[in-house]
Structures are given as C-alpha cells and as structure tokens.
Amino acid sequence: MPRPVITLTTDFGEGSSYVAQMKGVILTLNPEATLVDITHKVPPQDIRHGAQVLDDVTRRFPSDTIHVAVVDPGVGTERRILYARIGTQNYIAPDNGLLTLVAHRAPPSQTIVLTKRDYWLAEVSSTFHGRDIMAPVAAYLSLGLNPVSLGPPVEDLLKKTWPEAHVEDNRIEGSVVSFDSFGNLITDITIKMLGDLVTSDSVVVHCGEQQIRGIVHTYHGRKPGSLVALVGSTGLLELAIVNGNAAKTTQTEVGSPVIITW
Amino acid sequence: MPRPVITLTTDFGEGSSYVAQMKGVILTLNPEATLVDITHKVPPQDIRHGAQVLDDVTRRFPSDTIHVAVVDPGVGTERRILYARIGTQNYIAPDNGLLTLVAHRAPPSQTIVLTKRDYWLAEVSSTFHGRDIMAPVAAYLSLGLNPVSLGPPVEDLLKKTWPEAHVEDNRIEGSVVSFDSFGNLITDITIKMLGDLVTSDSVVVHCGEQQIRGIVHTYHGRKPGSLVALVGSTGLLELAIVNGNAAKTTQTEVGSPVIITW
Amino acid sequence: MPRPVITLTTDFGEGSSYVAQMKGVILTLNPEATLVDITHKVPPQDIRHGAQVLDDVTRRFPSDTIHVAVVDPGVGTERRILYARIGTQNYIAPDNGLLTLVAHRAPPSQTIVLTKRDYWLAEVSSTFHGRDIMAPVAAYLSLGLNPVSLGPPVEDLLKKTWPEAHVEDNRIEGSVVSFDSFGNLITDITIKMLGDLVTSDSVVVHCGEQQIRGIVHTYHGRKPGSLVALVGSTGLLELAIVNGNAAKTTQTEVGSPVIITW
C-alpha cells in the first residue's frame, strides 16, 4: 500500500508556526503520512482565493489524497466542519464556501459533518480548529478510518457565488482573479468560454486602458515587453508581458474587469 | 519502527539555500528521515523568538522527534553546541539560550556537549555549523546512535532571562512578543496568570491608547472591526481585530507593554 | 533500496500553486518519492542565480538524487529540455544555461534531449513544461526508468558566460552575486583565487566607498557593527556586518564590483 498523502492549504502565511503545529499533530498519529504544503499564502480569510487554489491544484494529486484546507474566518462560531469525497479526492474544510469550485467541477459523492470528538484532540481551542479537529481527523483517515465514523452524512455544502465571467451576445465579461509570481494576470475567463475565439484574428481583449488583438499560443508569440493574452496552464485566460511583469505595467487589481470583444 | 522525524528551525529565511544544504546532508546519511520545516522566518539572530517557536511547536511532535534549531549569532566562537533530551523530544542547538523556554517547561533529562568529530562532516566551516555539525549529528541520531557517543555530559545549559510578564497585587504587566500572519498581537501573559480573570466582567486590557473591557472566548464575541482580547491556541493572551489586522491598527511593536487591571 | 529523492528549484515564488501542481504530478506516478524544495525564490527568469543555487546545493545531496530545475523564460519556444548526469547527481532542466556551473565543476557523463512523449503528461500546455514534461520524467526516473528511454543522446549543453571574477597581476576583480537572509554580500571570488591572501595582513577588499583590511576567519573576528570580509560556507568571499546587515549598510546591488588589492 502506498504511503498516504495529506496536503495543507491555509492562510497562515509561509513559515507560520501554526502550520508546524498541525504537522506535529498529524505525524504523532501517523508518522508514515507524506505531508505536502499546497500553499499557506492564501490572503487572510480570502475564501474565494482558497477555493481557486484547491480547484487548480488538488485534481493533480494521487487518488485518495486527503486535502486539509483552513481558511476559516468563522472559527469558533457555529459553522460546520466537513469531510467531502469529490472525484477521487478527500477534503476536510470548514463549510464556508471553500469547496465551492471543486464541488462545481464534480458533485461530492459523500459529505459528512465532523461531530465525533473521538477523532479530535482531547483539548479543543476556540480559535484553531485546523490543529485541534481537522489535523487529527486527516491523520485518522490516512490510517484507514472509514469517514462514516466521523459524524452524520449531510446532503448539502455551502456554495458561495462570486461575480463570475459570463458570455453575452457579442462579448465576454470577466475579471482578474489573481496574479502569479511573474506578475501575470489570471482571469476567470475559461478556454471553454473562448471556444473558437482562441485562434480568431478579430478578437480583442480589453483590460484597463490596454487593448490586445488576438490570443497567442505562448509567451513568445510577440516581442519582449509587449502585452499578450494567452490561455494559461490551468485553462484560464491570462495577460502577460513577454519577459516582464504585467501586474505592475497594467496597474490592475483583483476584480479589475477584462472584456473580450470580436 | 516508524520513520524518524527531524525538524528544522532557523533564521535563514524561507527559500534559503542554506536550509536545502542541511537537508542534503541529512538525507545523504539517512534517506529514510522525514524532514519537517518548523520555520525559517525567525528574525535574524533573535534567540528569544526562536525559543518561543520551539516552545509553542515542538511539544506537538511525535515522541523521539529530533529538533535541529539554528539561530546562532555566536557561530565560530567558543559557544558550545548541545544535544538535550527534554520530555519526549530531542534537541540539537547552540548553547545560547535557544532552549530556555522548553527547558523551563521540563528540565532536560540528558544534556551533552557535541565534541566527537566522528559524527560531523569531514570539513567544518567556521560560519555554518548547522550544516557541518548539527545536520549530520541529527542524521546519526535518527539512525539510532546513542547520544552518549556525541560527547561528554554536562549539568547545565545556558538560560536567558528576558523581561517577562509578572503578576502584581492589582495588575498584570506583560508585553507583545510577536505577531501572527493575521496581524494578531501575541503577548507573554499566560492563561495561568489570568486565572479567573478570563471570565471576569471587570477586567480591562490596556495596550497603547487602547482599552479593552473583558476577555472574549472567540474572535466572534464582538462585532467586526472591534479590538478584542482572548486567550489564543497556545495559551497566551492575544489581541485581535475581528476580521481585521490588529498590528496595523494599534501600531504596536514587539516589546510594547500590555497591562491588565481589574 | 532507499527512497528516491527528487528536488525542485524554481522561480515560481514561495507558496506558488505551480509548485504544488508539480508535486501532485510526481506523487501520482511515484507516491514513494521524497520531495525536497531547494528554493522557489530564484528571481523570475534569472538563469544565473538558478545556476548558482544548483551549484551550491545539489552536491550536498545523496547519490542518484534527481534535481528538477525550472527557470525557463524560453518555455513554449524551440529550446530543448535535457536530462544530464553530472557527477553522482541527475538533472532535468531546460537547455538554457541553468546547468552551466554544475557542468563546469564536472563534465556531464550523459546528456539526453527529452523527446519521448510516453513519459510526459498526456496533455502538454505551452506555458508549463515543469509540470507537464519535467515532473513526470523525474517521477519515471525515480521508479528506475533508464534515461536512454527519454530521447536521443547529445554531446553538448548550452553554457552561458557571465562576467566572472578574474585574477590580474596585482588585483582580483569580482562582483556581488547575491545576498543571503542576514544581508551578507556573496561575491564570485573563490577561496582558490584568494590562495595565500586569505591569511595576508596586507590584503585590502574594496566595495563601493568601503575598504576592508584583511580577511577574518569568522564573523566574530571584529567588533559588532564593523564590516568584515571572510570566506563563507560555500567557498566564496563574503562581506558581512558583524551582527548587522551589510546589504543595507553598503547599499550595493547584484553586480556591484568587489576588488581585492595587496
């Protein structure tokens, strides 16, 4: 049997000792678990960003991986904590919308509310359920515990709605959802929405004061310093400066509109 | 036998190639070791901060974990490097006060000065004992080496004294010791010092210009934007802005006084 | 057989979800691989910096480690991706100069161009060959695949030339190549170039407005606050402020000249 993989996605910041505490709890219960950090740089309490990371990354992992996601502004309130089986992956997360995008891609085949304290730490703080509830539950699951032991099944999980890109008769209206380390703008416009426009000569991408004609296939379709639009590696339209930083040049923010016309 | 866990705590900065060199040295000697980064964001040469991280985090780890701590402003001088067994955990650290807080929690049951060069790299630099001495010693311990082989036992280890919170007749005087990624202020006032005050209506927390009445149980005891005091997940009094950043709002620094009256 | 080690060195930034996607791909193919992050803080598209990190760090790793290096401004162009065996280590990297320094230390004993799509992801994006080609190839190698299966052998790999330190009759001319987290200046002047000068009383190190007489053995050869020159733990001349930050004090940049006279 391969070693079980447990991933961590949080808004605790890189190098946070909160993350290290979670790892200690997991390894105490299952020293054979392989721990992988997805990211700890989700902006504080930014559920949408966390949902996007989970959607981009978790489907790349081995079947039966256990993903623990802690972006949890409601910790200490009555919000539920869920186990969900979605596709071939397992998720443990507060029921606050973090699973919206992965659950949109494929409906959960099993959803359970964590209520059985047998699988939590003996002492549960009011401010750090990631360490006291989610980490030990992940460890027990990695040891082979059947999720039905964790609590009662539920039908629903909370799905957030965010302003999302939509296709009109003669335009697509989307927005910037994040930036990567190169300063590339990631939008919420998908390759599916674009369809044949990907190879059309007449397509124009509007972003702030800028207009870009055509969608290129690689960053190298145009000369260095020019702003290009292309479909990035996660299937979303991106805007990039060839060998430069588009975030700085375009002075856009998360939420800035990106419009496609043709 | 479970795979041995070795943790690393340094002030080298996230993504430092110094950390990667230590990992290479350890895995060369013991490819089966599980490596865990506690943090590499201890502020440069800040022994007190490193001591606090070790105290907060290491007791969460499996029995017999080997913790390597490198906050080492005295590297290349005559300062000693120690192995210490404290509770169920093993520590390797310079003898400069880094183990003050873990040794305060429980006295070391074994303390040894590293002198036997057989367990060091063949070539020892004058500026990087983390790689050349501490990493290989940790690897040999993880392979089952008896610590008595590392050098002679000693009775003492250096304990630093820092200004610490203290209880007076009608007040508790403490200070800010660190900030977390949410901007919460962590103080050195413990839940033990607070005692019944935790649930008292008449308690007032003073920090800079701010006064806070009462200690809440979760971040959600008050309305968004308000400054609250609560006992955090490591048992220390914290000041937080509900859904906000208390560090920015209060303009406090590490060392700023926090006073409790009642 | 020990568990195979795969390292990652990229310019994606700490906490990048691109890195996490690569880890998911590798663990899906080989859940037994031990993954080690060398760094993800190579400045964007800075091939020289990446080459330096690989040279400083990878020789510390166990024999047969597989090092995946993704600093890849040419992704999507015709640049080749190589497998190279250098010393006891394996490298997978774009053929853009990233392996210049490790190949300078020891000539590759085997160099292969990755062309066989059987060992790539089924779908290859035009912008993320780290995930779609290099990660799965590393995983297959870690499972024991013979590198000759990956594509045809080649004789050459691209070596970059950068301005490098050189020894003149009465001086050594070098420059600052990077800074570490303590603010120490790392230069390209090697211990080999310095020879007997390391212990000479008459040597003077010139950097900006500053002149330093003599090379010390540790940071503690001079009093706190003074600027010292010493040979650091990777065999390169460094400039440091004792218990301070030399980068801030000297206001130097990568590329600033450092001259030795005697």
mmCIF file of N, CA and C in Angstrom, chain A residues 58-116:
data_model
loop_
_atom_site.group_PDB
_atom_site.id
_atom_site.type_symbol
_atom_site.label_atom_id
_atom_site.label_comp_id
_atom_site.label_asym_id
_atom_site.label_seq_id
_atom_site.Cartn_x
_atom_site.Cartn_y
_atom_site.Cartn_z
ATOM 1 N N THR A 58 -5.698 20.487 -6.587
ATOM 2 C CA THR A 58 -5.922 19.189 -5.940
ATOM 3 C C THR A 58 -6.200 18.069 -6.941
ATOM 4 N N ARG A 59 -6.748 18.408 -8.110
ATOM 5 C CA ARG A 59 -7.007 17.337 -9.086
ATOM 6 C C ARG A 59 -5.728 16.754 -9.676
ATOM 7 N N ARG A 60 -4.569 17.373 -9.393
ATOM 8 C CA ARG A 60 -3.290 16.825 -9.865
ATOM 9 C C ARG A 60 -2.759 15.744 -8.934
ATOM 10 N N PHE A 61 -3.414 15.533 -7.790
ATOM 11 C CA PHE A 61 -2.847 14.638 -6.762
ATOM 12 C C PHE A 61 -3.303 13.193 -6.929
ATOM 13 N N PRO A 62 -2.580 12.264 -6.291
ATOM 14 C CA PRO A 62 -2.944 10.848 -6.371
ATOM 15 C C PRO A 62 -4.361 10.612 -5.853
ATOM 16 N N SER A 63 -5.020 9.582 -6.354
ATOM 17 C CA SER A 63 -6.313 9.173 -5.817
ATOM 18 C C SER A 63 -6.192 9.002 -4.313
ATOM 19 N N ASP A 64 -7.246 9.368 -3.608
ATOM 20 C CA ASP A 64 -7.350 9.156 -2.152
ATOM 21 C C ASP A 64 -6.482 10.094 -1.323
ATOM 22 N N THR A 65 -5.856 11.086 -1.967
ATOM 23 C CA THR A 65 -5.165 12.114 -1.188
ATOM 24 C C THR A 65 -6.178 12.813 -0.268
ATOM 25 N N ILE A 66 -5.694 13.221 0.900
ATOM 26 C CA ILE A 66 -6.533 13.932 1.871
ATOM 27 C C ILE A 66 -6.096 15.392 1.908
ATOM 28 N N HIS A 67 -6.969 16.292 1.496
ATOM 29 C CA HIS A 67 -6.642 17.713 1.436
ATOM 30 C C HIS A 67 -7.274 18.442 2.619
ATOM 31 N N VAL A 68 -6.455 19.046 3.464
ATOM 32 C CA VAL A 68 -6.940 19.821 4.599
ATOM 33 C C VAL A 68 -6.829 21.301 4.239
ATOM 34 N N ALA A 69 -7.958 22.005 4.281
ATOM 35 C CA ALA A 69 -7.976 23.415 3.876
ATOM 36 C C ALA A 69 -8.481 24.261 5.034
ATOM 37 N N VAL A 70 -7.641 25.204 5.475
ATOM 38 C CA VAL A 70 -8.005 26.029 6.630
ATOM 39 C C VAL A 70 -7.954 27.506 6.258
ATOM 40 N N VAL A 71 -9.043 27.983 5.695
ATOM 41 C CA VAL A 71 -9.280 29.423 5.535
ATOM 42 C C VAL A 71 -10.605 29.599 6.245
ATOM 43 N N ASP A 72 -10.582 30.114 7.455
ATOM 44 C CA ASP A 72 -11.650 29.816 8.404
ATOM 45 C C ASP A 72 -12.028 31.029 9.245
ATOM 46 N N PRO A 73 -12.525 32.103 8.586
ATOM 47 C CA PRO A 73 -12.868 33.294 9.378
ATOM 48 C C PRO A 73 -13.936 33.016 10.426
ATOM 49 N N GLY A 74 -14.705 31.940 10.267
ATOM 50 C CA GLY A 74 -15.782 31.654 11.217
ATOM 51 C C GLY A 74 -15.380 30.729 12.346
ATOM 52 N N VAL A 75 -14.072 30.466 12.511
ATOM 53 C CA VAL A 75 -13.664 29.550 13.579
ATOM 54 C C VAL A 75 -14.222 30.017 14.931
ATOM 55 N N GLY A 76 -14.771 29.089 15.671
ATOM 56 C CA GLY A 76 -15.318 29.435 16.977
ATOM 57 C C GLY A 76 -16.798 29.775 16.933
ATOM 58 N N THR A 77 -17.363 29.920 15.715
ATOM 59 C CA THR A 77 -18.813 30.124 15.599
ATOM 60 C C THR A 77 -19.454 28.772 15.284
ATOM 61 N N GLU A 78 -20.716 28.807 14.912
ATOM 62 C CA GLU A 78 -21.443 27.560 14.715
ATOM 63 C C GLU A 78 -21.212 26.928 13.346
ATOM 64 N N ARG A 79 -20.364 27.547 12.517
ATOM 65 C CA ARG A 79 -20.143 26.960 11.185
ATOM 66 C C ARG A 79 -19.656 25.513 11.340
ATOM 67 N N ARG A 80 -20.093 24.659 10.395
ATOM 68 C CA ARG A 80 -19.750 23.241 10.463
ATOM 69 C C ARG A 80 -18.360 22.987 9.869
ATOM 70 N N ILE A 81 -17.768 21.864 10.203
ATOM 71 C CA ILE A 81 -16.565 21.405 9.508
ATOM 72 C C ILE A 81 -16.944 20.119 8.795
ATOM 73 N N LEU A 82 -16.547 20.017 7.524
ATOM 74 C CA LEU A 82 -16.985 18.902 6.691
ATOM 75 C C LEU A 82 -15.851 17.999 6.253
ATOM 76 N N TYR A 83 -16.194 16.727 6.076
ATOM 77 C CA TYR A 83 -15.436 15.822 5.215
ATOM 78 C C TYR A 83 -16.230 15.696 3.932
ATOM 79 N N ALA A 84 -15.558 15.781 2.771
ATOM 80 C CA ALA A 84 -16.255 15.552 1.498
ATOM 81 C C ALA A 84 -15.383 14.717 0.580
ATOM 82 N N ARG A 85 -16.007 13.773 -0.091
ATOM 83 C CA ARG A 85 -15.345 12.990 -1.133
ATOM 84 C C ARG A 85 -15.792 13.584 -2.464
ATOM 85 N N ILE A 86 -14.845 14.105 -3.227
ATOM 86 C CA ILE A 86 -15.175 14.744 -4.511
ATOM 87 C C ILE A 86 -14.230 14.161 -5.553
ATOM 88 N N GLY A 87 -14.821 13.495 -6.566
ATOM 89 C CA GLY A 87 -13.992 12.769 -7.530
ATOM 90 C C GLY A 87 -13.196 11.707 -6.783
ATOM 91 N N THR A 88 -11.896 11.664 -7.015
ATOM 92 C CA THR A 88 -11.040 10.662 -6.352
ATOM 93 C C THR A 88 -10.361 11.216 -5.109
ATOM 94 N N GLN A 89 -10.722 12.461 -4.718
ATOM 95 C CA GLN A 89 -10.002 13.161 -3.659
ATOM 96 C C GLN A 89 -10.867 13.323 -2.401
ATOM 97 N N ASN A 90 -10.188 13.443 -1.258
ATOM 98 C CA ASN A 90 -10.852 13.695 0.023
ATOM 99 C C ASN A 90 -10.534 15.099 0.517
ATOM 100 N N TYR A 91 -11.538 15.774 1.071
ATOM 101 C CA TYR A 91 -11.354 17.140 1.559
ATOM 102 C C TYR A 91 -11.839 17.255 2.996
ATOM 103 N N ILE A 92 -11.096 18.030 3.795
ATOM 104 C CA ILE A 92 -11.557 18.408 5.133
ATOM 105 C C ILE A 92 -11.464 19.925 5.194
ATOM 106 N N ALA A 93 -12.592 20.577 5.440
ATOM 107 C CA ALA A 93 -12.623 22.042 5.360
ATOM 108 C C ALA A 93 -13.814 22.576 6.117
ATOM 109 N N PRO A 94 -13.723 23.828 6.597
ATOM 110 C CA PRO A 94 -14.922 24.451 7.153
ATOM 111 C C PRO A 94 -15.974 24.598 6.053
ATOM 112 N N ASP A 95 -17.236 24.568 6.448
ATOM 113 C CA ASP A 95 -18.340 24.658 5.479
ATOM 114 C C ASP A 95 -18.664 26.126 5.208
ATOM 115 N N ASN A 96 -17.724 26.790 4.549
ATOM 116 C CA ASN A 96 -17.877 28.235 4.353
ATOM 117 C C ASN A 96 -17.718 28.651 2.900
ATOM 118 N N GLY A 97 -17.767 27.675 2.000
ATOM 119 C CA GLY A 97 -17.636 28.001 0.587
ATOM 120 C C GLY A 97 -16.296 27.617 -0.011
ATOM 121 N N LEU A 98 -15.356 27.189 0.829
ATOM 122 C CA LEU A 98 -14.009 26.821 0.341
ATOM 123 C C LEU A 98 -14.069 25.724 -0.719
ATOM 124 N N LEU A 99 -15.090 24.855 -0.654
ATOM 125 C CA LEU A 99 -15.171 23.736 -1.593
ATOM 126 C C LEU A 99 -16.060 24.047 -2.793
ATOM 127 N N THR A 100 -16.509 25.308 -2.907
ATOM 128 C CA THR A 100 -17.423 25.693 -3.980
ATOM 129 C C THR A 100 -16.935 25.248 -5.355
ATOM 130 N N LEU A 101 -15.680 25.543 -5.685
ATOM 131 C CA LEU A 101 -15.229 25.309 -7.051
ATOM 132 C C LEU A 101 -14.934 23.835 -7.321
ATOM 133 N N VAL A 102 -14.344 23.126 -6.372
ATOM 134 C CA VAL A 102 -14.135 21.693 -6.608
ATOM 135 C C VAL A 102 -15.473 20.966 -6.675
ATOM 136 N N ALA A 103 -16.458 21.398 -5.884
ATOM 137 C CA ALA A 103 -17.771 20.750 -5.900
ATOM 138 C C ALA A 103 -18.561 21.139 -7.154
ATOM 139 N N HIS A 104 -18.187 22.239 -7.790
ATOM 140 C CA HIS A 104 -18.811 22.649 -9.043
ATOM 141 C C HIS A 104 -18.286 21.776 -10.183
ATOM 142 N N ARG A 105 -17.017 21.396 -10.078
ATOM 143 C CA ARG A 105 -16.390 20.545 -11.102
ATOM 144 C C ARG A 105 -16.986 19.131 -11.068
ATOM 145 N N ALA A 106 -17.250 18.608 -9.886
ATOM 146 C CA ALA A 106 -17.861 17.274 -9.743
ATOM 147 C C ALA A 106 -18.611 17.266 -8.430
ATOM 148 N N PRO A 107 -19.859 16.803 -8.412
ATOM 149 C CA PRO A 107 -20.616 16.822 -7.151
ATOM 150 C C PRO A 107 -20.008 15.840 -6.148
ATOM 151 N N PRO A 108 -19.995 16.201 -4.858
ATOM 152 C CA PRO A 108 -19.464 15.286 -3.847
ATOM 153 C C PRO A 108 -20.231 13.974 -3.837
ATOM 154 N N SER A 109 -19.523 12.856 -3.704
ATOM 155 C CA SER A 109 -20.199 11.564 -3.598
ATOM 156 C C SER A 109 -20.508 11.232 -2.139
ATOM 157 N N GLN A 110 -19.879 11.951 -1.212
ATOM 158 C CA GLN A 110 -20.123 11.726 0.218
ATOM 159 C C GLN A 110 -19.799 13.026 0.959
ATOM 160 N N THR A 111 -20.691 13.467 1.843
ATOM 161 C CA THR A 111 -20.434 14.660 2.653
ATOM 162 C C THR A 111 -20.857 14.378 4.085
ATOM 163 N N ILE A 112 -19.952 14.665 5.005
ATOM 164 C CA ILE A 112 -20.165 14.314 6.411
ATOM 165 C C ILE A 112 -19.801 15.506 7.284
ATOM 166 N N VAL A 113 -20.601 15.748 8.326
ATOM 167 C CA VAL A 113 -20.278 16.800 9.293
ATOM 168 C C VAL A 113 -19.436 16.195 10.412
ATOM 169 N N LEU A 114 -18.304 16.814 10.720
ATOM 170 C CA LEU A 114 -17.454 16.294 11.792
ATOM 171 C C LEU A 114 -18.089 16.605 13.149
ATOM 172 N N THR A 115 -18.509 15.553 13.845
ATOM 173 C CA THR A 115 -19.107 15.743 15.173
ATOM 174 C C THR A 115 -18.501 14.803 16.220
ATOM 175 N N LYS A 116 -17.918 13.682 15.791
ATOM 176 C CA LYS A 116 -17.426 12.687 16.755
ATOM 177 C C LYS A 116 -16.089 13.107 17.353
#
